[in-house]
XYZ file of C-alpha atoms in Angstrom:
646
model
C 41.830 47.683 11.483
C 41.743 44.317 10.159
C 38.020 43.558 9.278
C 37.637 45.208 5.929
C 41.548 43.841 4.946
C 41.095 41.907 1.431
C 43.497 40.095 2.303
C 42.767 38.995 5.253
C 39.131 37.729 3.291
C 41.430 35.946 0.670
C 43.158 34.115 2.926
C 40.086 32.662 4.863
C 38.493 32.224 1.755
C 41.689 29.690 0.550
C 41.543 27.965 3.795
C 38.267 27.569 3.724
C 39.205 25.837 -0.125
C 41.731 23.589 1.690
C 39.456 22.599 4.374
C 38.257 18.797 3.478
C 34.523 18.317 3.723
C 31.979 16.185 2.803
C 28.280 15.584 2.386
C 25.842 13.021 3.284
C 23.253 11.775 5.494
C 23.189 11.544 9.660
C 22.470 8.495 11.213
C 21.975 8.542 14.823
C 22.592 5.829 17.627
C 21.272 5.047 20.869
C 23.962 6.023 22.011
C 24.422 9.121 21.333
C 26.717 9.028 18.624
C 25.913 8.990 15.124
C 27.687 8.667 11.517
C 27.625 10.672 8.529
C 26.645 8.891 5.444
C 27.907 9.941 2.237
C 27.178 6.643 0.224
C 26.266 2.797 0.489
C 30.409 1.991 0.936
C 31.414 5.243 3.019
C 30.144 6.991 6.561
C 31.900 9.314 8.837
C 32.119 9.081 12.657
C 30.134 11.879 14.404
C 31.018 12.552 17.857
C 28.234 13.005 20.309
C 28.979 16.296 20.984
C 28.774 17.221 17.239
C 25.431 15.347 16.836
C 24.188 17.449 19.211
C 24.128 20.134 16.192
C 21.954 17.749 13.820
C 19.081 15.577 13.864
C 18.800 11.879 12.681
C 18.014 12.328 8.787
C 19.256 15.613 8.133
C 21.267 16.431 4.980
C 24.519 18.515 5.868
C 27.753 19.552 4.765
C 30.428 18.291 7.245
C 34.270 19.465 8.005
C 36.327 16.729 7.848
C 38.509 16.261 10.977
C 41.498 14.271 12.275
C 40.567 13.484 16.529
C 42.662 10.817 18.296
C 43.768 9.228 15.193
C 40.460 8.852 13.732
C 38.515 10.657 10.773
C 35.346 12.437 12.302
C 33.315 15.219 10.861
C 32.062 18.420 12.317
C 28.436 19.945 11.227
C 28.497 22.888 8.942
C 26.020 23.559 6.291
C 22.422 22.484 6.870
C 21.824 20.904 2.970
C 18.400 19.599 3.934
C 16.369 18.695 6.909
C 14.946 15.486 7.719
C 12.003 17.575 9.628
C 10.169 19.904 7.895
C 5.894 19.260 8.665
C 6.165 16.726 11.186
C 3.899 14.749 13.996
C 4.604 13.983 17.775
C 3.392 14.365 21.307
C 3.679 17.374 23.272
C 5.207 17.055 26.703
C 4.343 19.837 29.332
C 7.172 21.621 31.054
C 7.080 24.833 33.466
C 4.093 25.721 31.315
C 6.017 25.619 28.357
C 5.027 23.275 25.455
C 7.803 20.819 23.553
C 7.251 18.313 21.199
C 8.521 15.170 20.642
C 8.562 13.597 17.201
C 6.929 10.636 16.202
C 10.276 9.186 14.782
C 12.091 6.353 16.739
C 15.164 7.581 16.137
C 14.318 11.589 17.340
C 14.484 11.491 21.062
C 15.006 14.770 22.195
C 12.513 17.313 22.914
C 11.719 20.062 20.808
C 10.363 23.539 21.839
C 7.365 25.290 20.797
C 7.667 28.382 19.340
C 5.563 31.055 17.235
C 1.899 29.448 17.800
C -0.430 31.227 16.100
C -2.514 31.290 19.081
C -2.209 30.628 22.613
C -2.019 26.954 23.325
C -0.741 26.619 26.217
C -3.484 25.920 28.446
C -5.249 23.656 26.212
C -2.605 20.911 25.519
C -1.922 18.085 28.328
C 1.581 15.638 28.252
C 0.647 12.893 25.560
C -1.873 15.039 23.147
C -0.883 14.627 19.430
C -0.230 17.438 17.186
C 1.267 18.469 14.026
C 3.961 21.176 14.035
C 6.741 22.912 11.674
C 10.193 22.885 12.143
C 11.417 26.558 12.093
C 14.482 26.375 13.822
C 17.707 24.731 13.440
C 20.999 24.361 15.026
C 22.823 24.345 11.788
C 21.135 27.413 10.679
C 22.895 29.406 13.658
C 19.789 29.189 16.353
C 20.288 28.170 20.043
C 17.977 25.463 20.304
C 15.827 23.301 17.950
C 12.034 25.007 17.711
C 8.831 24.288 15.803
C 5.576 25.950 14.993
C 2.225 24.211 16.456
C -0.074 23.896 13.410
C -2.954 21.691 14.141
C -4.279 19.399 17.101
C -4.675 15.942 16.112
C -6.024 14.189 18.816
C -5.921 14.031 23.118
C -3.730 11.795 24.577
C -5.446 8.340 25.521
C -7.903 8.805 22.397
C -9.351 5.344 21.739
C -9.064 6.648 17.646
C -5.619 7.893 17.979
C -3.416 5.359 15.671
C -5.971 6.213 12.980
C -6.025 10.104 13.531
C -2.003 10.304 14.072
C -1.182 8.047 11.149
C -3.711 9.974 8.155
C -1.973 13.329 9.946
C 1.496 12.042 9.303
C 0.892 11.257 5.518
C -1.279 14.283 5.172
C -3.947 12.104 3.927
C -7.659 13.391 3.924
C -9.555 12.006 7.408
C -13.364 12.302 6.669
C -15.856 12.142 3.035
C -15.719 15.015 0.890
C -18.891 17.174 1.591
C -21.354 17.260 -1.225
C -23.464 20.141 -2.917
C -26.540 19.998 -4.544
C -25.726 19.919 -7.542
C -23.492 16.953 -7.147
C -26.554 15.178 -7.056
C -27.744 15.771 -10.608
C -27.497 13.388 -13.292
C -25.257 15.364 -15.822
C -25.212 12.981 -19.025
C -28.467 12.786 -20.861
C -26.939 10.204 -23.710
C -29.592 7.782 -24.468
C -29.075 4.308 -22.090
C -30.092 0.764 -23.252
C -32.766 -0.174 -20.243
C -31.960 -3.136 -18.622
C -33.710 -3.179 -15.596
C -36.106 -6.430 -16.577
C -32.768 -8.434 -16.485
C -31.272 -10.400 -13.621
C -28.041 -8.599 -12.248
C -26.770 -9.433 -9.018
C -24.014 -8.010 -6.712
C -22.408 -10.168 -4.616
C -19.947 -8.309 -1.823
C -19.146 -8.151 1.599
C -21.602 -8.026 4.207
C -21.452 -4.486 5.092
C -20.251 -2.994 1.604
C -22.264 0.073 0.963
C -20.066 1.386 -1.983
C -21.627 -1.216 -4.552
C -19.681 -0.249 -7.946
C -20.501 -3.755 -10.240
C -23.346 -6.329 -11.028
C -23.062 -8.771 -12.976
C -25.651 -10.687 -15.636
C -24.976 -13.982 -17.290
C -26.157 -16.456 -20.118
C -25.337 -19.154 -21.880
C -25.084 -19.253 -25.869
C -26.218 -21.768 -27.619
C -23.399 -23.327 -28.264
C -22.344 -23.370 -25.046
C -20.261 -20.030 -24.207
C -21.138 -17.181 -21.976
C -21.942 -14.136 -22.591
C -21.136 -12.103 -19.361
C -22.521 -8.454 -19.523
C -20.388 -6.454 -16.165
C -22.224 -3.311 -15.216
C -20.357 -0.731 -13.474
C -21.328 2.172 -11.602
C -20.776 5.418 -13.697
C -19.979 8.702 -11.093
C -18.423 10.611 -14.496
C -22.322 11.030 -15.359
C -22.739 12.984 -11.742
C -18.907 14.379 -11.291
C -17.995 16.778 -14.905
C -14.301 16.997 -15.190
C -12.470 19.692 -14.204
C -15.538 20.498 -11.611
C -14.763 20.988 -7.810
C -15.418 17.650 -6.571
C -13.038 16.142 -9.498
C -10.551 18.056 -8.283
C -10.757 16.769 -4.784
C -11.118 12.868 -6.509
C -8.229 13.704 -8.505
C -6.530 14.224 -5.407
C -7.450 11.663 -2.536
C -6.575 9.276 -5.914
C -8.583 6.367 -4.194
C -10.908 5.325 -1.272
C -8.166 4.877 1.846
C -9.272 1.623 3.300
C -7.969 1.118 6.585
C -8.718 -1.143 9.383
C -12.031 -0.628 11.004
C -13.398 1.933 8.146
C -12.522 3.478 4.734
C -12.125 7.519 3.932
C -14.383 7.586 0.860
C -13.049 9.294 -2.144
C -16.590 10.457 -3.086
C -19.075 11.847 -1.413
C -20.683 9.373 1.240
C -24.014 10.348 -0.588
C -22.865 9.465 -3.720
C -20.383 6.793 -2.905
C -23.153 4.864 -1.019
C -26.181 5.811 -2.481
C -26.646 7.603 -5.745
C -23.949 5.770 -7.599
C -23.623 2.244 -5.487
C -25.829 -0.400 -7.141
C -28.408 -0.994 -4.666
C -30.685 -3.760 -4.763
C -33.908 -2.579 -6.505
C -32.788 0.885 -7.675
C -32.543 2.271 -10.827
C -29.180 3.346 -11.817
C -26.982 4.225 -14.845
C -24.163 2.478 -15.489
C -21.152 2.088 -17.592
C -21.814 -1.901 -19.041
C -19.896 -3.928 -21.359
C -21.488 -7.776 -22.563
C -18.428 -10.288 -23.598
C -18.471 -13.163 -24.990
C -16.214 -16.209 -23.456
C -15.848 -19.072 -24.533
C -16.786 -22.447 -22.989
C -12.786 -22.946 -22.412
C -12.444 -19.826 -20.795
C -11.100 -17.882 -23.956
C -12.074 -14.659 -24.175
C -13.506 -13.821 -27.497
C -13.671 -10.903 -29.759
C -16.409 -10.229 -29.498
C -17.311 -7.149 -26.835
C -19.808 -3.984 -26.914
C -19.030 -1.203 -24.789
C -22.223 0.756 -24.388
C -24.329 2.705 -21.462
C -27.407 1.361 -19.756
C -29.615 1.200 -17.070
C -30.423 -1.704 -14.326
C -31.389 -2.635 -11.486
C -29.877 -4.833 -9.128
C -31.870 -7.927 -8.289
C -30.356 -8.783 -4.858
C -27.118 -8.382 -2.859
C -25.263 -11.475 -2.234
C -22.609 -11.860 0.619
C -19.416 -13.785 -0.770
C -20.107 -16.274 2.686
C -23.756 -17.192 1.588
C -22.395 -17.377 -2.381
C -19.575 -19.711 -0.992
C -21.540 -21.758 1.397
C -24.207 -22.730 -1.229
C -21.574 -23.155 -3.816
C -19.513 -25.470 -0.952
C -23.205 -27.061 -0.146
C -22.580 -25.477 3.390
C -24.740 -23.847 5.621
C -28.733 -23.410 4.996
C -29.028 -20.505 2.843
C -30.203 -20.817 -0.442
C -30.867 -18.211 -3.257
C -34.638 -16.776 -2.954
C -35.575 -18.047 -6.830
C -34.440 -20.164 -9.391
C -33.281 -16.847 -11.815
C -30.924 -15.474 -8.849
C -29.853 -19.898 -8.601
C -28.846 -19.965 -12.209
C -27.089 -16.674 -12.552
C -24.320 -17.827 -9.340
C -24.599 -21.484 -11.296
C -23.460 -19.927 -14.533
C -20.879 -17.649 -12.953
C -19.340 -20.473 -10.790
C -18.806 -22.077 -14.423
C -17.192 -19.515 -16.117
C -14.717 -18.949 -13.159
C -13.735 -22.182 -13.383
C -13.167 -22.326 -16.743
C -11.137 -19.228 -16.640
C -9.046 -20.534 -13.879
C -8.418 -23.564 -16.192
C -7.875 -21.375 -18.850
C -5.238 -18.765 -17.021
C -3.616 -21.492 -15.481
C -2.384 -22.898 -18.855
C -1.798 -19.427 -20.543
C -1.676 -16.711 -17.768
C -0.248 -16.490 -14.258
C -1.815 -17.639 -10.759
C -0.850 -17.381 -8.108
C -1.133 -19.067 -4.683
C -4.222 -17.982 -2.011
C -3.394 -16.073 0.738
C -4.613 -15.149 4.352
C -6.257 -12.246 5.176
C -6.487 -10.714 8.406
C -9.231 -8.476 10.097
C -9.349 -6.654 12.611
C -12.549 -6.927 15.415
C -13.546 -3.830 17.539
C -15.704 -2.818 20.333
C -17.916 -0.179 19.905
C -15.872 2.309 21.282
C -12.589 1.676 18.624
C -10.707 -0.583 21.430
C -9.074 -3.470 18.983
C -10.583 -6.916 20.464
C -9.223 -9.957 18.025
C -7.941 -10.677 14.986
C -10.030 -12.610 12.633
C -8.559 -15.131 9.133
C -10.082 -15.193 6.218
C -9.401 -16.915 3.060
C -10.289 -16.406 -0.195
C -13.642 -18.025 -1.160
C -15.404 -19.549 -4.515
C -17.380 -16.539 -4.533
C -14.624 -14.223 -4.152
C -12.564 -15.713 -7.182
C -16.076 -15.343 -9.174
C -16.131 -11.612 -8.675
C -12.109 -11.685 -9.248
C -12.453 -13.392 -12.596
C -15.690 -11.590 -13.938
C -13.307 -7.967 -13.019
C -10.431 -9.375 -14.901
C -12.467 -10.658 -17.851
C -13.877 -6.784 -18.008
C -10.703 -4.892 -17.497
C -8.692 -6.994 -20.097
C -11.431 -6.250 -22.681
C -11.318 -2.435 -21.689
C -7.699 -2.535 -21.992
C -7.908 -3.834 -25.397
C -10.706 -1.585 -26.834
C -8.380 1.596 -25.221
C -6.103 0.390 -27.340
C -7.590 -0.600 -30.990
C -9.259 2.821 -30.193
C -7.041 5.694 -29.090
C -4.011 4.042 -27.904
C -3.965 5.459 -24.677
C -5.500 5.267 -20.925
C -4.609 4.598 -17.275
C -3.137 0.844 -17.854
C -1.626 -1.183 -14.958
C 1.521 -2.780 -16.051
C 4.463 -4.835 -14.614
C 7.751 -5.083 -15.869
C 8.468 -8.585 -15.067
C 12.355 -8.211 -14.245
C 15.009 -5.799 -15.375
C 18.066 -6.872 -16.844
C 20.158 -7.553 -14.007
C 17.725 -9.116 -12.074
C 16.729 -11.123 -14.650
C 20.487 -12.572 -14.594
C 20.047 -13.023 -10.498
C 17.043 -14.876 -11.442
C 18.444 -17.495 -14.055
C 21.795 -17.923 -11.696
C 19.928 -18.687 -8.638
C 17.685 -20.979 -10.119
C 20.802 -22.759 -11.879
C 20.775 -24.019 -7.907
C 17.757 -25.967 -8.386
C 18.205 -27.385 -11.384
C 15.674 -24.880 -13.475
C 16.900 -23.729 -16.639
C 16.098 -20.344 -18.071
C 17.472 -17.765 -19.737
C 17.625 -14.010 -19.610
C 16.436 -13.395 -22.731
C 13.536 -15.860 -21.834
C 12.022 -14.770 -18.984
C 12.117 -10.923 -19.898
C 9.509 -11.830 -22.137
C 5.726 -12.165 -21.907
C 5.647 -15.674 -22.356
C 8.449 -16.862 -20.644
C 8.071 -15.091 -17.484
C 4.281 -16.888 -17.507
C 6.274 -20.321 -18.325
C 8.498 -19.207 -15.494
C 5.357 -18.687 -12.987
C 3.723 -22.096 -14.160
C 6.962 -24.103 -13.658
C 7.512 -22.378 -10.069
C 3.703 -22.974 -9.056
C 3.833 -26.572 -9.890
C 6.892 -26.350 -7.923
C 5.642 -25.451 -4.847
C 8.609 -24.244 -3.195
C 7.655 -21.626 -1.110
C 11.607 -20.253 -0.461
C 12.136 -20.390 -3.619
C 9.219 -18.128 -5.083
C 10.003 -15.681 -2.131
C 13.716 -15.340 -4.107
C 11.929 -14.626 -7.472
C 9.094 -12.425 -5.649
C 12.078 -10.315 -4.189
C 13.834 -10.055 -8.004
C 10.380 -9.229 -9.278
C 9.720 -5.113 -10.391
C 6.723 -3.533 -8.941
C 3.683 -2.756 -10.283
C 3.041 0.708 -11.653
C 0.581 2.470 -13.859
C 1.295 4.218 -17.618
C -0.405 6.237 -19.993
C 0.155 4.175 -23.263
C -0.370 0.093 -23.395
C 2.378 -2.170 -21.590
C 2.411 -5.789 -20.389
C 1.628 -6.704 -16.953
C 3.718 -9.323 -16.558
C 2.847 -10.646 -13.020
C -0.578 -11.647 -14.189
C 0.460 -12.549 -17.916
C -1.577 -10.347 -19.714
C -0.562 -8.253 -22.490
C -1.837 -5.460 -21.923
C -4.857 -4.735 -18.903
C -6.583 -1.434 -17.650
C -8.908 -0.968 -14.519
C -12.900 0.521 -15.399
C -14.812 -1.422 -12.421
C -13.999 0.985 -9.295
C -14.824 4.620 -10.641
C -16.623 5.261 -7.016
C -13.535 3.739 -5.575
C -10.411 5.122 -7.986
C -9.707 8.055 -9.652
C -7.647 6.106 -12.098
C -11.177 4.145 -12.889
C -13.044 7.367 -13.389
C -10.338 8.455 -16.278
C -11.170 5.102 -18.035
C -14.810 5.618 -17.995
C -14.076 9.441 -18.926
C -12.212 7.573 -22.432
C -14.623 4.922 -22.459
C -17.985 7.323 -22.652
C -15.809 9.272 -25.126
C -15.385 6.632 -27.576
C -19.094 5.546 -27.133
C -20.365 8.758 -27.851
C -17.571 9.806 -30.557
C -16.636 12.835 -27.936
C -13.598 14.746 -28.465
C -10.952 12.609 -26.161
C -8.618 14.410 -24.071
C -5.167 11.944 -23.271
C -4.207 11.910 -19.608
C -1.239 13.466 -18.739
C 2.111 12.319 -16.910
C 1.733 14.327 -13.956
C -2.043 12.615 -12.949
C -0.337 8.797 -13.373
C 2.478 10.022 -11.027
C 0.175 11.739 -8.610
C -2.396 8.353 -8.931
C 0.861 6.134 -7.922
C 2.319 8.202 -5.330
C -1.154 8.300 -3.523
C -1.757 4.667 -3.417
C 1.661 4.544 -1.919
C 0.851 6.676 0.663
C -2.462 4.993 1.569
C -1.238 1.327 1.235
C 1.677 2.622 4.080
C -0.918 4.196 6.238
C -2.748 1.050 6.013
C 0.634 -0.868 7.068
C 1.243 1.345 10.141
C -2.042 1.574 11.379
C -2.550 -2.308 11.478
C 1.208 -2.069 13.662
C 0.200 0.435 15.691
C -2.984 -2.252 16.498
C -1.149 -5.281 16.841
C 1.154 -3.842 19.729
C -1.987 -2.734 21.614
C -3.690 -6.111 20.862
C -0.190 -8.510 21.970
C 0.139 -6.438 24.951
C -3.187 -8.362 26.386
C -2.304 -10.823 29.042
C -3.469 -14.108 27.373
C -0.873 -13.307 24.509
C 2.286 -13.412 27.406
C 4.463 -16.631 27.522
C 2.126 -18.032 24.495
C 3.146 -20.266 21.860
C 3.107 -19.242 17.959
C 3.266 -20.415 14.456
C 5.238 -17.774 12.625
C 6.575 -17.829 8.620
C 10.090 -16.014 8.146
C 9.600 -13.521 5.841
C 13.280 -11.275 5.276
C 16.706 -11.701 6.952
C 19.064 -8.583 7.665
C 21.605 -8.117 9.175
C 20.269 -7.379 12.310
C 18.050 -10.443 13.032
C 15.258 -11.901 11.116
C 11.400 -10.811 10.561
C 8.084 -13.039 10.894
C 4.558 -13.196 10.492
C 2.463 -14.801 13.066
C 0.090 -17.185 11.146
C -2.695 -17.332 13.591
C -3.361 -13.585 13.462
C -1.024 -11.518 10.481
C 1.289 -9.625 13.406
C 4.715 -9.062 12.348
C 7.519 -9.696 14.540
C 11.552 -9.109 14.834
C 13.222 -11.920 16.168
C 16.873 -9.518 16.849
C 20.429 -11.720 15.964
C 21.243 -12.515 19.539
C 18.153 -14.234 20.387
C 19.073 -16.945 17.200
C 22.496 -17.144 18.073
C 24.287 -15.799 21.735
C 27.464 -15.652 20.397
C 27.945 -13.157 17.411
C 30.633 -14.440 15.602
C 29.352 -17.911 15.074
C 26.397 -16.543 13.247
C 25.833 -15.421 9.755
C 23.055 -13.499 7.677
C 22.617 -13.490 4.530
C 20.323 -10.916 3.558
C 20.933 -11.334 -0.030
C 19.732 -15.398 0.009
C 17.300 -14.700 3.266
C 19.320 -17.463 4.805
C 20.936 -17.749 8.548
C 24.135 -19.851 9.215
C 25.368 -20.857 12.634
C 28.923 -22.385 12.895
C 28.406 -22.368 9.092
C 24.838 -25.201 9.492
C 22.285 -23.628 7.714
C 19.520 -22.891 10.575
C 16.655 -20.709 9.088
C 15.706 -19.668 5.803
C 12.482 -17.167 4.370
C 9.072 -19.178 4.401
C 10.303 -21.232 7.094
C 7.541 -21.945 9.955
C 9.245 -21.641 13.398
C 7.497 -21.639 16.900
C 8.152 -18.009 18.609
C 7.550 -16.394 21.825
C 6.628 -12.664 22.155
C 9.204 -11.246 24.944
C 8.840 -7.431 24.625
C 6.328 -5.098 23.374
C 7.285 -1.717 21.915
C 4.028 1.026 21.837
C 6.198 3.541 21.000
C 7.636 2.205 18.024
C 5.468 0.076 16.546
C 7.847 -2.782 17.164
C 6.604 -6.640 18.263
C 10.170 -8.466 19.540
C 10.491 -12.187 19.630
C 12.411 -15.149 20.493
C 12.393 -18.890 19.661
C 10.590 -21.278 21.204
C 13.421 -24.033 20.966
């Protein structure tokens, strides 16, 4: 007699008023437990039979309850889950399927529900697939559930970090397929022909996807004149057409260790556009003059051609006869003077961006070796070579002179910038150097100029903990429609043209570039393709990350890595312990808090200075080298754990 009362409703409607609640994120324990988030300062116990109700992640409304004395919360409203398209491994059961996530902190099994076929028999314990969360606790169902959606690979697949990871960022795993008319040559504006003069390539070994040759001279007076020719796709690919759509998409070429996921067509990626030796191609060129200081002039001609690559030099034969190492030697005197002339003018722009620019100090690189079936063998270093800086400077030279005719031009294009440092890092920046006896300003080193003065002080410096304390106040680098300083490499103003096969960002600058040649109509890019451009090589530069740490806990697990000695370089401190990098092969390792220190009161870490205190001594500090051992390996989560080798 009660149910329809209104004012019965009214009532439960006011307590519902009165009843305290609160929203935030769940974090979950090992233990069972977990704690409800609201902000940085605030979090709300969540008993472990209430977690029960919720997964790790998930956005909820909570009641806010009084249990034993203490202020827990009880799972209402289901705000936003942290699951929605997920990956994970199925796990076989009674001939029923469930999934478990690919998360570290999601341990509990999930049922498969609403295939939209019959899987069952196909799928083994350990296969990889991606599924949709469709049911949740919160939402008034029994049990957690999710919707199969696509097999990724079998369990024990020698391929399956690279197949897993590109499925969990919904990144693109093979070339886009080409049609036949992708193949035709769409721009019939008249070329300059310069296929009688001497351009050379010089990449890796194995690079197929050649996208710029150089050609150099000397002036009379002593300057170069350095004419970059870059591949030119836009002449094959018409905007707006199918496969611009797709390279508007993918955003770039996804390198990751072992291959790359073109973001052009294999056939046109590594043949019709890449500047083969000995084939005739079109190209997108620009000659610039530089002076014999390493100033670059005013003096540059945007302008479309055709050449023909002489040879293709590796950067290890460039280096080696450069370095006077080795026995090869370039096949004539032409292809000897034109990595003679080069090696010049990347010297004197070193010289030159030393004094006015930014540099900044070499770093390792580490590859990855595999056996013919995908099995990770070793780890291979590489350093940056004469012959790589040659090709660096000659693609900075170009893109700085792009950036600037953009600019006197239209006033717009895909630019690269950096910020330098906002305002309150800036202040961070000036007080922690105050500790070292460096004096700067705010108002300084937010500018152009003074962040540069900044970067030359700091490299004659050569304190590595202390540029790892900038690096970390530093802004990251991002891309914008209209000019803007990139700061980290002391330029005023630089946009990208010498990848178009390779970024989509590239192929919008030749788009402007051809426009402005030909005295086109010019269309500006819009927000929305910068932000989908940035987001993507996010996305790609992660899956790069997680593959390589998916590798390195299948390579360390190898016997003749147990109970061995490394070099490592601390690179952050939490609160939880400290992480490393092993020198000898790029791994990166957590050394957890009670390996540095058994007893937890004694020991302090300061996240914000990246320095650990024991019985108030200062112990270890970012870019210090200590000797490690590796004393547990975890597949599942990616995770290398180490101790000190005291």
């Amino acid at each position: 007699m009660f149910q329809n009362n209104p004012l019965l409703k009214q009532l439960k409607k006011n307590l519902h008023k009165q009843t305290p609640r609160v929203e935030g994120i769940v974090k979950s324990t090992e233990k069972g437990f977990g704690f409800l988030e609201v902000d940085v300062q605030k979090s709300y116990f969540i008993p472990p039979k209430n977690m029960k109700k919720v997964m790790h992640g998930d956005k909820i409304s909570a009641v806010l309850q009084i249990e034993k004395n203490r202020e827990v919360v009880n799972p209402e409203v289901l705000i936003e889950p942290f699951l929605k398209r997920f990956v994970g491994q199925i796990e076989k059961k009674d001939n029923k399927l469930f999934i478990l996530p690919e998360y570290p902190f999601l341990k509990d099994l999930i049922i498969i529900c609403y295939p939209k076929k019959n899987y069952t028999s196909s799928f083994q314990t350990g296969d990889w697939v991606v599924a949709n969360l469709v049911q949740h606790k919160l939402n008034g169902h029994a049990v957690f559930s999710a919707e199969l959606i696509e097999e990724i690979v079998k369990n024990n697949d020698p391929l399956t970090p690279w197949w897993v990871t590109l499925s969990r960022h919904n990144l693109e795993k093979k070339a886009p397929l080409i049609e036949e008319q992708d193949c035709l040559l769409k721009d019939c504006f008249k070329r300059k022909d310069l296929t009688s003069f001497d351009f050379i390539t010089i990449d890796n070994t194995n690079t197929k996807d050649i996208d710029d040759a150089l050609f150099i001279k000397e002036t009379n007076n002593g300057n170069f004149c350095l004419t970059v020719a870059i591949a030119d796709p836009t002449s094959y690919i018409e905007r707006g057409s199918k496969l611009d759509i797709i390279a508007s998409k993918r955003g770039f070429t996804n390198y990751l260790p072992g291959f790359n996921i073109p973001m052009l067509p294999r056939e046109l990626s590594e043949n019709i556009c890449s500047l083969l030796p000995n084939k005739r191609r079109p190209v997108l060129a620009c000659s610039i003059t530089i002076n014999k200081d390493g100033n670059i002039s005013n003096i540059a001609d945007f302008f479309l051609a055709w050449i023909k690559s002489k040879e293709k030099l590796s950067y290890e034969d460039v280096s080696n006869w450069i370095e006077k190492k080795g026995l090869w030697k370039p096949s004539n005197k032409s292809i000897q003077n034109q990595i003679s002339l080069l090696h010049q003018l990347c010297l004197s722009r070193i010289k030159w961006r030393k004094l006015n620019a930014v540099l900044f100090k070499d770093s390792l690189e580490y590859r990855f070796q595999f056996s013919e079936t995908g099995i990770v063998k070793s780890v291979v270093v590489e350093k940056r070579r004469i012959a790589h800086k040659i090709i660096e400077e000659s693609m900075i030279i170009a893109n700085i002179v792009a950036a600037n005719f953009l600019s006197k031009n239209i006033g717009f294009g895909i630019y690269n910038i950096h910020a330098g440092f906002d305002s309150i890092n800036a202040e961070n920046t000036v007080s922690f150097l105050k500790n070292y006896n460096l004096k700067f300003t705010v108002k300084e080193i937010m500018t152009l100029k003074g962040f540069c003065n900044l970067r030359r002080v700091l490299n004659i410096l050569s304190n590595d903990y202390i540029n790892s304390r900038i690096r970390r106040y530093q802004s990251f680098g991002d891309f914008s429609t209209t000019p803007s300083p990139h700061f980290a490499l002391g330029f005023s103003e630089y946009a990208t043209w010498t990848s178009p096969i390779r970024k989509y960002s590239d192929m919008i600058n030749h788009r402007l570039l051809k426009s402005i040649i030909k005295k086109e109509k010019i269309i500006k890019p819009n927000e929305e393709i910068k932000l989908k451009i940035s987001e993507q090589k996010r996305k790609n530069r992660i899956a790069e990350r997680d593959v390589s740490d998916w590798l390195y806990t299948i390579l360390l697990q190898k016997k003749e890595y147990q109970n061995k000695k490394f070099s490592a370089e601390i690179t952050d401190v939490s609160r939880s312990g400290i992480r490393a990098k092993i020198i000898e092969n790029g791994a990166n390792v957590f050394i957890p808090a009670l390996f540095l220190h058994p007893i937890r009161e004694e020991l302090i870490l300061n996240q914000e200075i990246g320095q650990v205190f024991i019985n108030g001594n200062l112990c270890y500090k970012v870019s210090d080298v200590i000797q490690i051992i590796l004393c547990e390996i975890r597949l599942k989560t990616r995770n290398i754990i180490a101790k000190p080798d005291y």
